[in-house]
Coordinates of C-alpha atoms in Angstrom, one line a residue:
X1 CA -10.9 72.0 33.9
X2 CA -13.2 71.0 31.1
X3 CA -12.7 67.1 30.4
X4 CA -13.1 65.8 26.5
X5 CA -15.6 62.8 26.8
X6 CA -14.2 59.4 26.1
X7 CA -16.9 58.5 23.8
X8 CA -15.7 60.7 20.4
X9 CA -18.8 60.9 18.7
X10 CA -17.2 60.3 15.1
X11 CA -15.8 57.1 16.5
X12 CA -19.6 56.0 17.6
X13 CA -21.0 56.3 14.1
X14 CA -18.1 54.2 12.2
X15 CA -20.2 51.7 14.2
X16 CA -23.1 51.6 11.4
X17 CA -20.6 51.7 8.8
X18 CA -18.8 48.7 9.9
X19 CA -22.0 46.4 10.6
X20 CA -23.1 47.9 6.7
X21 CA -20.0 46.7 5.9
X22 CA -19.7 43.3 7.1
X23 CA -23.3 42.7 6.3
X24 CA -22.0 43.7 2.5
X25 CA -18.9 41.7 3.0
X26 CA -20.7 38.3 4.3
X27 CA -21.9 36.5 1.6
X28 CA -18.4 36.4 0.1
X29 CA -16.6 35.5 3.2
X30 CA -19.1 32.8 3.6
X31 CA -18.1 32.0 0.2
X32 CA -14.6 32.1 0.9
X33 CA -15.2 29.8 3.6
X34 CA -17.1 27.3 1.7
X35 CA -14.6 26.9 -0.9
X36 CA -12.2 26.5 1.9
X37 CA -14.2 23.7 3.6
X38 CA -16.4 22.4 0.6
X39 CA -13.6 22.7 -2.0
X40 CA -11.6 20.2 0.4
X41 CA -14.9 17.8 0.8
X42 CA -15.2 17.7 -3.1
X43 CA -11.3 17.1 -3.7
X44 CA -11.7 14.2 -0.6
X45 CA -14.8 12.9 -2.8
X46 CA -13.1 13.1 -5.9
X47 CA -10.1 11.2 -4.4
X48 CA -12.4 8.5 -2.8
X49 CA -14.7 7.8 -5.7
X50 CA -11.6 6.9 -8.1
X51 CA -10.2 4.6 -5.6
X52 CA -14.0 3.2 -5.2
X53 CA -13.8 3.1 -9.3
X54 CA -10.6 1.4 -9.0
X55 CA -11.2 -1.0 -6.2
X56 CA -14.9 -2.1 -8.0
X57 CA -13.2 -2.4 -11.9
X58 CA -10.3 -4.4 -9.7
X59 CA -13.0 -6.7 -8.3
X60 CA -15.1 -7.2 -11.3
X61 CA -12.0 -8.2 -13.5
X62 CA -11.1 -10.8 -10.6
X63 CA -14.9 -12.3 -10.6
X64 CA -14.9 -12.1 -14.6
X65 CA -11.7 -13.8 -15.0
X66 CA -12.7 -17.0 -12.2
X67 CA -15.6 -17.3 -14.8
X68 CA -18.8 -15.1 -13.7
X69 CA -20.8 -15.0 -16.4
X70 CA -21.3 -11.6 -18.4
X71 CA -24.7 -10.9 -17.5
X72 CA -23.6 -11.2 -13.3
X73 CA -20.9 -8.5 -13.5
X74 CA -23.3 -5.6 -13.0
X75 CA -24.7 -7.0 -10.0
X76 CA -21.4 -7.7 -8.8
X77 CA -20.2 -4.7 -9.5
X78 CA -22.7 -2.9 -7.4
X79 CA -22.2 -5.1 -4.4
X80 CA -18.3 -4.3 -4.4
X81 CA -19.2 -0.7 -4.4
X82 CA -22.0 -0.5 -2.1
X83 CA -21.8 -3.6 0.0
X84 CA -18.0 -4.0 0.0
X85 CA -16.5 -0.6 -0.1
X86 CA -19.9 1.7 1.7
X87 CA -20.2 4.0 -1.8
X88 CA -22.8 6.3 -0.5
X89 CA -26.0 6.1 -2.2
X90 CA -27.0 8.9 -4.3
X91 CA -30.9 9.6 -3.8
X92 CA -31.1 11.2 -6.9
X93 CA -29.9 8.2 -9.1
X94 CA -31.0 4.5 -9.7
X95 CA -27.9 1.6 -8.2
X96 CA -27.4 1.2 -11.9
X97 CA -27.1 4.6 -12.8
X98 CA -24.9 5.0 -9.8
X99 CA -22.5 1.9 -10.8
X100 CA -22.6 1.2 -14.3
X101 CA -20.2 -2.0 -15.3
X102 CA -19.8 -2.4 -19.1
X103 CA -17.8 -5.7 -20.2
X104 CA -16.2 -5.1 -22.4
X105 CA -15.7 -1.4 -22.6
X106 CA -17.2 1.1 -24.3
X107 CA -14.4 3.5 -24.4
X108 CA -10.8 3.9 -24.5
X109 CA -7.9 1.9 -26.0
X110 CA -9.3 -1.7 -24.7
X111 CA -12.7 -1.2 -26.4
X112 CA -14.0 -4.4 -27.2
X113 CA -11.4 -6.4 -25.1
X114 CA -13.1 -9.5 -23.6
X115 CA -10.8 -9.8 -20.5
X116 CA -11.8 -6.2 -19.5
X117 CA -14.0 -4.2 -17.8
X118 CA -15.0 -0.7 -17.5
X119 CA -16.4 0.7 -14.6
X120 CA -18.4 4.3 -14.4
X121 CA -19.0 4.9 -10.8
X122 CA -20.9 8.4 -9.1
X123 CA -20.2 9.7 -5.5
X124 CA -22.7 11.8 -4.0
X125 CA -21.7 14.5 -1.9
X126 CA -24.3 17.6 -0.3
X127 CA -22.0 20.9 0.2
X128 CA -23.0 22.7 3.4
X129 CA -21.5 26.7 2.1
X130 CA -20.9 27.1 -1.3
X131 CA -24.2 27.4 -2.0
X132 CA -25.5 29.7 -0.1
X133 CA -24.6 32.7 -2.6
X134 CA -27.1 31.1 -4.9
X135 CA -24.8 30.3 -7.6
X136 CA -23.6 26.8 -6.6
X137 CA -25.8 23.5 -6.2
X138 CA -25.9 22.1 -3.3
X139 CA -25.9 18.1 -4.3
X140 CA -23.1 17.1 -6.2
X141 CA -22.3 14.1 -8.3
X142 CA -18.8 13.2 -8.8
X143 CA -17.8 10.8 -11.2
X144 CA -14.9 8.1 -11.8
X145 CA -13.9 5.5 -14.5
X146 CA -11.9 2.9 -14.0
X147 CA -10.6 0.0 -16.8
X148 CA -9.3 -3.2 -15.5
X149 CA -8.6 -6.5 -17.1
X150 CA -6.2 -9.6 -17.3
X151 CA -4.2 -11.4 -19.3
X152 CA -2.1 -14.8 -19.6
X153 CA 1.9 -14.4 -18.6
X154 CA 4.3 -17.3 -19.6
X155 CA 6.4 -17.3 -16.5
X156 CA 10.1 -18.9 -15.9
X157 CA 9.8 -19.1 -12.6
X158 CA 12.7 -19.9 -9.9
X159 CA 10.2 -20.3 -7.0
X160 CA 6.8 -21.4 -6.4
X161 CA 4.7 -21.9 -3.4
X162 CA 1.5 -24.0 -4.0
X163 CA 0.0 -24.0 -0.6
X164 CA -3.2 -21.8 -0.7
X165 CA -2.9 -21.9 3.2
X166 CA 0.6 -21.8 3.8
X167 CA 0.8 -19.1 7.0
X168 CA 2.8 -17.5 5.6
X169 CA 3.5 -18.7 2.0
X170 CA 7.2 -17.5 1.8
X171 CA 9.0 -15.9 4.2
X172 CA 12.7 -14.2 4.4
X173 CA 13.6 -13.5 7.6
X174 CA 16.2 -12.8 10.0
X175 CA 19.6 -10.8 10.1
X176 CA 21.1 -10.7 6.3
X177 CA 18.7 -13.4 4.9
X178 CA 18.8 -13.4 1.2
X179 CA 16.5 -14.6 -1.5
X180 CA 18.0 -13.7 -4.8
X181 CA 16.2 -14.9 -7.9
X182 CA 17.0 -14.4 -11.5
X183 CA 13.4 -15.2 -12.5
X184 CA 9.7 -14.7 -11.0
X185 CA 8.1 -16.2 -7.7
X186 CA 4.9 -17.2 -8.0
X187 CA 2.9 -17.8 -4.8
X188 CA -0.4 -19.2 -4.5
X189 CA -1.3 -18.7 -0.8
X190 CA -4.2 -16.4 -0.8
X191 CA -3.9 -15.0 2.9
X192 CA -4.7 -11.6 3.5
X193 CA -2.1 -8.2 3.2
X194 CA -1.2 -5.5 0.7
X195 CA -1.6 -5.4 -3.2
X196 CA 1.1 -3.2 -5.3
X197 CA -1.4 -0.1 -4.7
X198 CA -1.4 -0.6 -0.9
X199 CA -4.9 -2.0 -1.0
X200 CA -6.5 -4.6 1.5
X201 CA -6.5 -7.9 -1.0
X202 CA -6.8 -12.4 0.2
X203 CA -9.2 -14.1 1.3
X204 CA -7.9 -16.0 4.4
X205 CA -8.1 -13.0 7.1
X206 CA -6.8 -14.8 9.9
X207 CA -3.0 -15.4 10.7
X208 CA 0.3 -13.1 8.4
X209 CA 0.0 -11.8 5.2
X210 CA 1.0 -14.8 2.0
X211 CA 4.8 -13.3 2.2
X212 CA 6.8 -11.4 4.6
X213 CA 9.5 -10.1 5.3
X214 CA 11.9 -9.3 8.4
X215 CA 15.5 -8.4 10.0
X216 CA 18.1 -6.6 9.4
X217 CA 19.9 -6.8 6.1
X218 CA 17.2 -9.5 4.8
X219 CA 16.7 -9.2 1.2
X220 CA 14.0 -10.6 -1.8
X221 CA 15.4 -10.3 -5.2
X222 CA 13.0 -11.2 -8.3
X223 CA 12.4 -10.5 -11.7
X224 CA 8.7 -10.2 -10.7
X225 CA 6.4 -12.0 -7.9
X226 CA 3.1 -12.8 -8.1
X227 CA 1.1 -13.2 -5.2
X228 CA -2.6 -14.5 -5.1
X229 CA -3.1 -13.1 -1.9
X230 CA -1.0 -9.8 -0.4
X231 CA 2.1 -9.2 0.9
X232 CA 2.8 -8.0 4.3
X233 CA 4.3 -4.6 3.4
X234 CA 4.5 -3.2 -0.4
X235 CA 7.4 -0.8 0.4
X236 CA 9.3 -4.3 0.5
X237 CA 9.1 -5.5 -2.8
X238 CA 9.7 -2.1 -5.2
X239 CA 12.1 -1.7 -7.6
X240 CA 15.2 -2.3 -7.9
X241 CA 14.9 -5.2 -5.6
X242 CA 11.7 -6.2 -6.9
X243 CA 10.9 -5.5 -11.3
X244 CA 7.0 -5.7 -10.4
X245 CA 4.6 -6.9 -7.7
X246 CA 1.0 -8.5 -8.4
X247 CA -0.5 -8.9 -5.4
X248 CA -3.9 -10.0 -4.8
X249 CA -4.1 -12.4 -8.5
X250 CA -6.5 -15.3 -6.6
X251 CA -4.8 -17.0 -9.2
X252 CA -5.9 -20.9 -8.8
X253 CA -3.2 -23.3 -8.1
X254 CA -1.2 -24.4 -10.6
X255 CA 1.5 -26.9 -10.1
X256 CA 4.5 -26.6 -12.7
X257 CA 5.3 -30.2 -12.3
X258 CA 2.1 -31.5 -11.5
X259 CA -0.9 -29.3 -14.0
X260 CA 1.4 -28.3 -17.0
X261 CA 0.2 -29.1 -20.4
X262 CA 3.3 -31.5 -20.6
X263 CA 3.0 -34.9 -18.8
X264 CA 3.7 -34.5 -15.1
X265 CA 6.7 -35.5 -13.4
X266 CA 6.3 -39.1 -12.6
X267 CA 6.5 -41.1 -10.1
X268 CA 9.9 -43.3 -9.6
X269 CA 9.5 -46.6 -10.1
X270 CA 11.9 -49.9 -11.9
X271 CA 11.2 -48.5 -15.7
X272 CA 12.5 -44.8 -15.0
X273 CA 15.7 -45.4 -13.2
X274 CA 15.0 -47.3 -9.5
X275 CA 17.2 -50.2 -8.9
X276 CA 15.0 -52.6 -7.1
X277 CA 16.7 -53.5 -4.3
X278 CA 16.0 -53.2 -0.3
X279 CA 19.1 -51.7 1.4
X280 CA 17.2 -51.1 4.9
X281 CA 18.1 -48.5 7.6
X282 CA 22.3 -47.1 8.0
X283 CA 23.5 -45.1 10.5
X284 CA 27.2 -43.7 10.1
X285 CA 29.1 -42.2 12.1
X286 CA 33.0 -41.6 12.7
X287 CA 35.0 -44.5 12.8
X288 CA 31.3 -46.7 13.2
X289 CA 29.0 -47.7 9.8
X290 CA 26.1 -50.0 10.5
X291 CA 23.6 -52.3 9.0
X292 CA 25.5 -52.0 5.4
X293 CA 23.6 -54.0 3.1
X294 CA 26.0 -55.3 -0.1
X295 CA 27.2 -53.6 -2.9
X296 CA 27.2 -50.9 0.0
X297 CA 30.5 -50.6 1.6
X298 CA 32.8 -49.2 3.7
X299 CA 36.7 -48.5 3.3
X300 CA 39.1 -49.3 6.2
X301 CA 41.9 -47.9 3.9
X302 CA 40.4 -44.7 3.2
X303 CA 37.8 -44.3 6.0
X304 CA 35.0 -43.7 3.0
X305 CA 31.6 -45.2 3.5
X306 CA 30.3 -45.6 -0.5
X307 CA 26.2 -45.8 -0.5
X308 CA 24.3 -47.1 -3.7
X309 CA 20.9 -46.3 -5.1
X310 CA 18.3 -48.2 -3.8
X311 CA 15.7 -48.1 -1.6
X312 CA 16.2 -47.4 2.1
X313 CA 14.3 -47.4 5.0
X314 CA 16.3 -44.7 6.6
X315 CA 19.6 -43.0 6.7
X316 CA 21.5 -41.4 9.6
X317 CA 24.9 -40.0 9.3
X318 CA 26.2 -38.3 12.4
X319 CA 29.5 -38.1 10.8
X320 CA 32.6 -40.1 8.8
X321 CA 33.2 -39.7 5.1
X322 CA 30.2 -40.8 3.1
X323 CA 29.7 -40.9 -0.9
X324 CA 26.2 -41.4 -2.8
X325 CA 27.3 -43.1 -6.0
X326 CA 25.3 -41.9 -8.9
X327 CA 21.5 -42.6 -9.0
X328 CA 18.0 -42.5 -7.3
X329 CA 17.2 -43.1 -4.0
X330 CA 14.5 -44.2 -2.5
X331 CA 13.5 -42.9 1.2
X332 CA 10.3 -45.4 2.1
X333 CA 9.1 -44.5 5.3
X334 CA 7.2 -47.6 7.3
X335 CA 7.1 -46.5 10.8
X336 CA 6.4 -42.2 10.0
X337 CA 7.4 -39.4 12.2
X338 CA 10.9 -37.8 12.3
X339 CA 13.6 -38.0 9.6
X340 CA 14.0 -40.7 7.3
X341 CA 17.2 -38.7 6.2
X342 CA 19.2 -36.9 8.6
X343 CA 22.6 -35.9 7.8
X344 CA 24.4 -33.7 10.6
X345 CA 27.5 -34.2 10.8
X346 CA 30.8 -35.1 8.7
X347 CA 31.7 -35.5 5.1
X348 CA 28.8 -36.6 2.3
X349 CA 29.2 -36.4 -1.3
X350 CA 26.9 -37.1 -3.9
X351 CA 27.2 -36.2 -7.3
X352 CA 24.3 -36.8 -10.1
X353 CA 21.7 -38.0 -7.7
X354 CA 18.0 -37.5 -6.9
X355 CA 16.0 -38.5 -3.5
X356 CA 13.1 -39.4 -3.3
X357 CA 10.9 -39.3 0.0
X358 CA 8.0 -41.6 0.0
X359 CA 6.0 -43.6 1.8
X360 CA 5.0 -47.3 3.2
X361 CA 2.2 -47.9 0.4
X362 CA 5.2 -46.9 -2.8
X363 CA 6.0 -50.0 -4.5
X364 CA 9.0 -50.1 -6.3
X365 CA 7.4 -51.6 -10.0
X366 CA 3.9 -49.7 -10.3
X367 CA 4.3 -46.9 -7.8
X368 CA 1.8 -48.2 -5.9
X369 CA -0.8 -45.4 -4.4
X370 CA 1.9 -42.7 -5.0
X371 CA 0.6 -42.9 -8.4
X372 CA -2.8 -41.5 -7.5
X373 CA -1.1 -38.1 -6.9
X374 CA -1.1 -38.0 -10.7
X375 CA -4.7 -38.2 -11.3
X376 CA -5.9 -36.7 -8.3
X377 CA -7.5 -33.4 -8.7
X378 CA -7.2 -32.2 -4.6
X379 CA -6.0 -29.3 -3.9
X380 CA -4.9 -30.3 -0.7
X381 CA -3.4 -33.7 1.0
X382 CA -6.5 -36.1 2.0
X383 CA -7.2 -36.3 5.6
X384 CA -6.8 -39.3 7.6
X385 CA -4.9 -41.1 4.9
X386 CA -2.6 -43.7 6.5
X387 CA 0.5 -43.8 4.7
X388 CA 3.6 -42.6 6.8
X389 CA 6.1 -40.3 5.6
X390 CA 9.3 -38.9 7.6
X391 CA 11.0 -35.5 7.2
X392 CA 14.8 -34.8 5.8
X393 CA 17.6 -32.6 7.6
X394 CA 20.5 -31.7 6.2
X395 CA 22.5 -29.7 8.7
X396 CA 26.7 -29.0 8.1
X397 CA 29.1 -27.0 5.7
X398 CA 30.6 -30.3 4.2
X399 CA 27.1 -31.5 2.5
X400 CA 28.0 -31.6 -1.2
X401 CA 25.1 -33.0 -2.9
X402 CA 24.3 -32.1 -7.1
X403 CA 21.2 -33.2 -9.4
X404 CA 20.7 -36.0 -11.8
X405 CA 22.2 -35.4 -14.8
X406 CA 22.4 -38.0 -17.6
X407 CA 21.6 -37.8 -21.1
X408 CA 18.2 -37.6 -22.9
X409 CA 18.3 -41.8 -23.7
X410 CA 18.3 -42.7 -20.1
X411 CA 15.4 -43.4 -18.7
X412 CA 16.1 -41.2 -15.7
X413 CA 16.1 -38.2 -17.8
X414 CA 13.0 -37.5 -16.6
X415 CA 14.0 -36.4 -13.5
X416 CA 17.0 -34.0 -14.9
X417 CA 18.3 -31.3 -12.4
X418 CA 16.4 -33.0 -9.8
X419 CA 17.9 -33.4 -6.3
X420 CA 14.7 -33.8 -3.6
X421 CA 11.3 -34.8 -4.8
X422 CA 8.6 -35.5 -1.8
X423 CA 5.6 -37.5 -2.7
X424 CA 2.8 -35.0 -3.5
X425 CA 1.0 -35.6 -0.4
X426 CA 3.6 -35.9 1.7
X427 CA 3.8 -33.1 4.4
X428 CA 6.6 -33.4 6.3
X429 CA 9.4 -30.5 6.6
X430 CA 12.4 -30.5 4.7
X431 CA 14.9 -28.7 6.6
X432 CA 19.0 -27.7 5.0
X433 CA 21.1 -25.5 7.8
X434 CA 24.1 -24.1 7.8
X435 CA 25.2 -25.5 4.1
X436 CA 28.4 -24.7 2.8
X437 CA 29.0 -21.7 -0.1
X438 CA 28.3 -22.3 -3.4
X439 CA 29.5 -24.2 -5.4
X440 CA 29.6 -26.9 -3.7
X441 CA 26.4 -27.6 -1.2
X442 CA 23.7 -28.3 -2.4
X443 CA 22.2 -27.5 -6.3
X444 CA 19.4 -28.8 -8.1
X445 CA 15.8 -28.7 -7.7
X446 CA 14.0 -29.2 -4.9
X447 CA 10.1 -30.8 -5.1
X448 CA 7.6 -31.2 -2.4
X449 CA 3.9 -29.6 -3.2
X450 CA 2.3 -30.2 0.2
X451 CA 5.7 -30.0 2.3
X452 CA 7.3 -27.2 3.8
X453 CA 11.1 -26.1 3.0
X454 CA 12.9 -24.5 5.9
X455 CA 16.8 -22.7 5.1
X456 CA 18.3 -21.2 7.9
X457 CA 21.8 -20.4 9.3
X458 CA 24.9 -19.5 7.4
X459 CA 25.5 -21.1 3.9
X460 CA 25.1 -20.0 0.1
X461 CA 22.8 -22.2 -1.7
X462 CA 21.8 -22.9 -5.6
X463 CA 18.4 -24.6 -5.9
X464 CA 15.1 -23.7 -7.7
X465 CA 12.1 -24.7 -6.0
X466 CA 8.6 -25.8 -5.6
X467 CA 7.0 -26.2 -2.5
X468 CA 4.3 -26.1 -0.2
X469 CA 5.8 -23.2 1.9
X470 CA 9.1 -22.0 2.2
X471 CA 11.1 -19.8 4.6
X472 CA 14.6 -18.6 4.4
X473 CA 16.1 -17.5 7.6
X474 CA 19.1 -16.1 9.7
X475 CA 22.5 -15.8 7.0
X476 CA 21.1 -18.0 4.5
X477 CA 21.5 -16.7 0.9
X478 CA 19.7 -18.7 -1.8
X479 CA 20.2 -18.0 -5.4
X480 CA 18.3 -18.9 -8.1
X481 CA 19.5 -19.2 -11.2
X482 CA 17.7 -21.6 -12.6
X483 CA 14.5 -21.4 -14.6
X484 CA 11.9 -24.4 -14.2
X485 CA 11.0 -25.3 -17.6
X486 CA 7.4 -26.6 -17.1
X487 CA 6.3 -22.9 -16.7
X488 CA 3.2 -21.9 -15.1
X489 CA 0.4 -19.3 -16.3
X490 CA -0.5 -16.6 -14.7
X491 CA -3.3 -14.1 -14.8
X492 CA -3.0 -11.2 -13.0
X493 CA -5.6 -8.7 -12.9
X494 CA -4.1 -5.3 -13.6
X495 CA -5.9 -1.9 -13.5
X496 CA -4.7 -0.7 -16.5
X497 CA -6.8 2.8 -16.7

């Protein structure tokens, strides 16, 4: 039986066609592959030298706007790039040709604008397939532009923190905490985190970002914040909660009641509302008032414990019914630590007044060495100094305290709306827990630039604020409604092409 071979002789010579073939067919499937590969490395490059662009035009606003002169921004501009943000250098191109910063720009519709800069930026990259059919260069130059610039923002704000340092700044935390404000927040703490664009911005590295946020159900409700370091996460402060986020400003601080064209809020003394008179330390408690100095007084009849403004050495009120008659009070701290003012427990009541937490070296006629907090131009509280300050707690549903409010020919219309103001320097917490709903509680504004304010537990409160550092935690729900007059002015740097 004659067998067929199993090597066909016709299938053996398709061999040479196929090899004739695929030696026809290679320099386009090495083609294909290359614009597979290289066309994803150039769209990468593309990506990364417009954020590069970005990121340098970002940084070159920032220095031109804390007042490097003109003829530094080139250099800068370089260092961001290359130093900063590892823009590989192109061999075939000068640093200058490679990062070119023109203030103002050249082109577009801020041509000419003094508060902007324009930055041209080149990213090298070498493809390793497209051009091997001939027809493609190997060395590539992509190119970016970038226009960034600032510019001055009247601000009502509701909140502002002032502590560059604060760790964090502001703070909303825990299950259904709410900060709702019908006006900006303004933080200057310059700690590192997240700009609007998602970008690394602040320049204190170590500890959380300048605001954060956590829990279940917590909330941050503002016209608009701005931040002069980042924020923790920017998915947490987008629209609708948030109308817009600048993160990353470095704006310098600028206290509202302390650096505003207007004269700053003074310092409480005899010609501006203090009644001169030393009404020492009370304690009250249910059914038990002690060390009442006259015309303060206590009511057998009707169990009501009637306080008067003065100056005290401390106040403790564990419980009873107590009322603050119209007027300023003086908290003057002689031997520091703890609370000057505690209030945690029963009834208190004080309509139309303002305290006013100081320490051992106030004097009651000249303000004594509070008033070098007027002229001072620290940034932070001097170290070492020896004057004692105490801290205030408010803790209960049935505190029920509202602002001065008198008209515009008494002399204690300076301090209109007021309800807590901390010496500048003084440090100490003030802490307000589980308050009642509002209205009632307590309204006003609340003042303390190097102090820390703490709200926490259940409660609904009504207070704008300017502090050191703030946090709002557990149930607390603040609302802001009102909008601090003495407005700051802000400069956020915006990428605005």
């Amino acid at each position: 039986m004659k067998r067929s071979s199993p090597f066909n002789p016709i299938v053996r010579n398709r061999f040479g066609y196929v090899m004739i073939l695929v030696a026809m067919l290679l320099p386009l499937l090495i083609g294909m592959v290359g614009l597979t590969i290289d066309g994803g490395l150039l769209l990468a490059a593309h990506e990364r030298a417009q954020n590069l662009a970005d990121a340098t035009a970002r940084s070159v606003a920032n220095a031109l706007k804390n007042g490097t002169p003109h003829d530094s921004l080139q250099s800068w501009g370089e260092t961001v790039a290359f130093e900063l943000n590892s823009l590989p250098v192109d061999t075939e191109l000068s640093r200058g040709q490679q990062v070119v910063v023109h203030h103002p720009p050249v082109s577009g519709p801020f041509v000419g604008d003094p508060a902007h800069v324009e930055v041209l930026l080149s990213h090298p990259l070498d493809t390793t397939f497209i051009h091997v059919p001939g027809n493609v260069a190997r060395h590539h130059s992509l190119t970016a532009r970038a226009v960034a610039g600032f510019r001055a923002i009247p601000q009502a704000a509701g909140v502002v923190v002032l502590n560059p340092a604060g760790n964090p700044g502001l703070s909303v935390s825990g299950t259904n905490s709410k900060l709702l404000v019908d006006a900006s927040v303004i933080v200057f703490t310059n700690r590192r985190g997240e700009n609007e664009y998602g970008a690394t911005v602040g320049q204190i590295f170590s500890g959380q970002a300048s605001i954060v946020m956590g829990g279940s159900g917590s909330t941050l409700l503002a016209e608009s914040i701005y931040v002069s370091g980042g924020v923790d996460d920017d998915a947490n402060y987008q629209a609708p909660n948030v109308g817009e986020l600048h993160a990353g400003t470095n704006d310098p601080v600028n206290d509202p009641y302390h650096d505003a064209p207007a004269t700053p809020l003074p310092i409480p003394t005899t010609a501006n509302g203090v009644v001169n008179r030393q009404l020492g330390t009370v304690s009250i408690s249910t059914g038990t008032t002690n060390n009442l100095v006259a015309p303060n007084s206590y009511d057998p009849l009707t169990g009501v414990t009637t306080l008067n403004p003065g100056i005290y050495r401390r106040i403790t009120i564990n419980g009873g019914n107590v009322v603050f008659a119209p007027g300023i009070y003086v908290l003057q701290n002689n031997s520091g630590g703890g609370n000057i003012m505690s209030i945690t427990g029963g009834t208190v009541t004080g309509n139309g007044v303002m305290f006013y937490n100081t320490g051992s070296t106030w004097d009651p006629v000249t303000g004594g060495d509070d008033q070098t907090d007027l002229t001072s131009s620290s940034q932070t509280p001097p170290v070492g100094q020896q004057t004692r300050f105490g801290g205030i707690t408010f803790n209960g549903p049935n505190v029920n305290l509202t602002p001065i409010n008198v008209g515009s020919n008494s002399p204690m219309s300076v301090f209109q709306d007021m309800v807590i103001y901390q010496r500048r320097i003084n440090t100490e917490s003030i802490n307000i827990n589980n308050g009642a709903s509002f209205p009632g509680g307590i309204a006003g504004r609340i003042y303390s630039k190097w102090g820390s304010l703490a709200v926490s537990g259940n409660g609904t409160y009504n207070f704008s604020i300017v502090v050191g550092s703030m946090s709002s935690n557990g149930n607390a729900a603040i609302t802001v409604r009102d909008r601090i007059p003495l407005t700051t002015q802000i400069y956020p740097v915006r990428l605005v092409e």
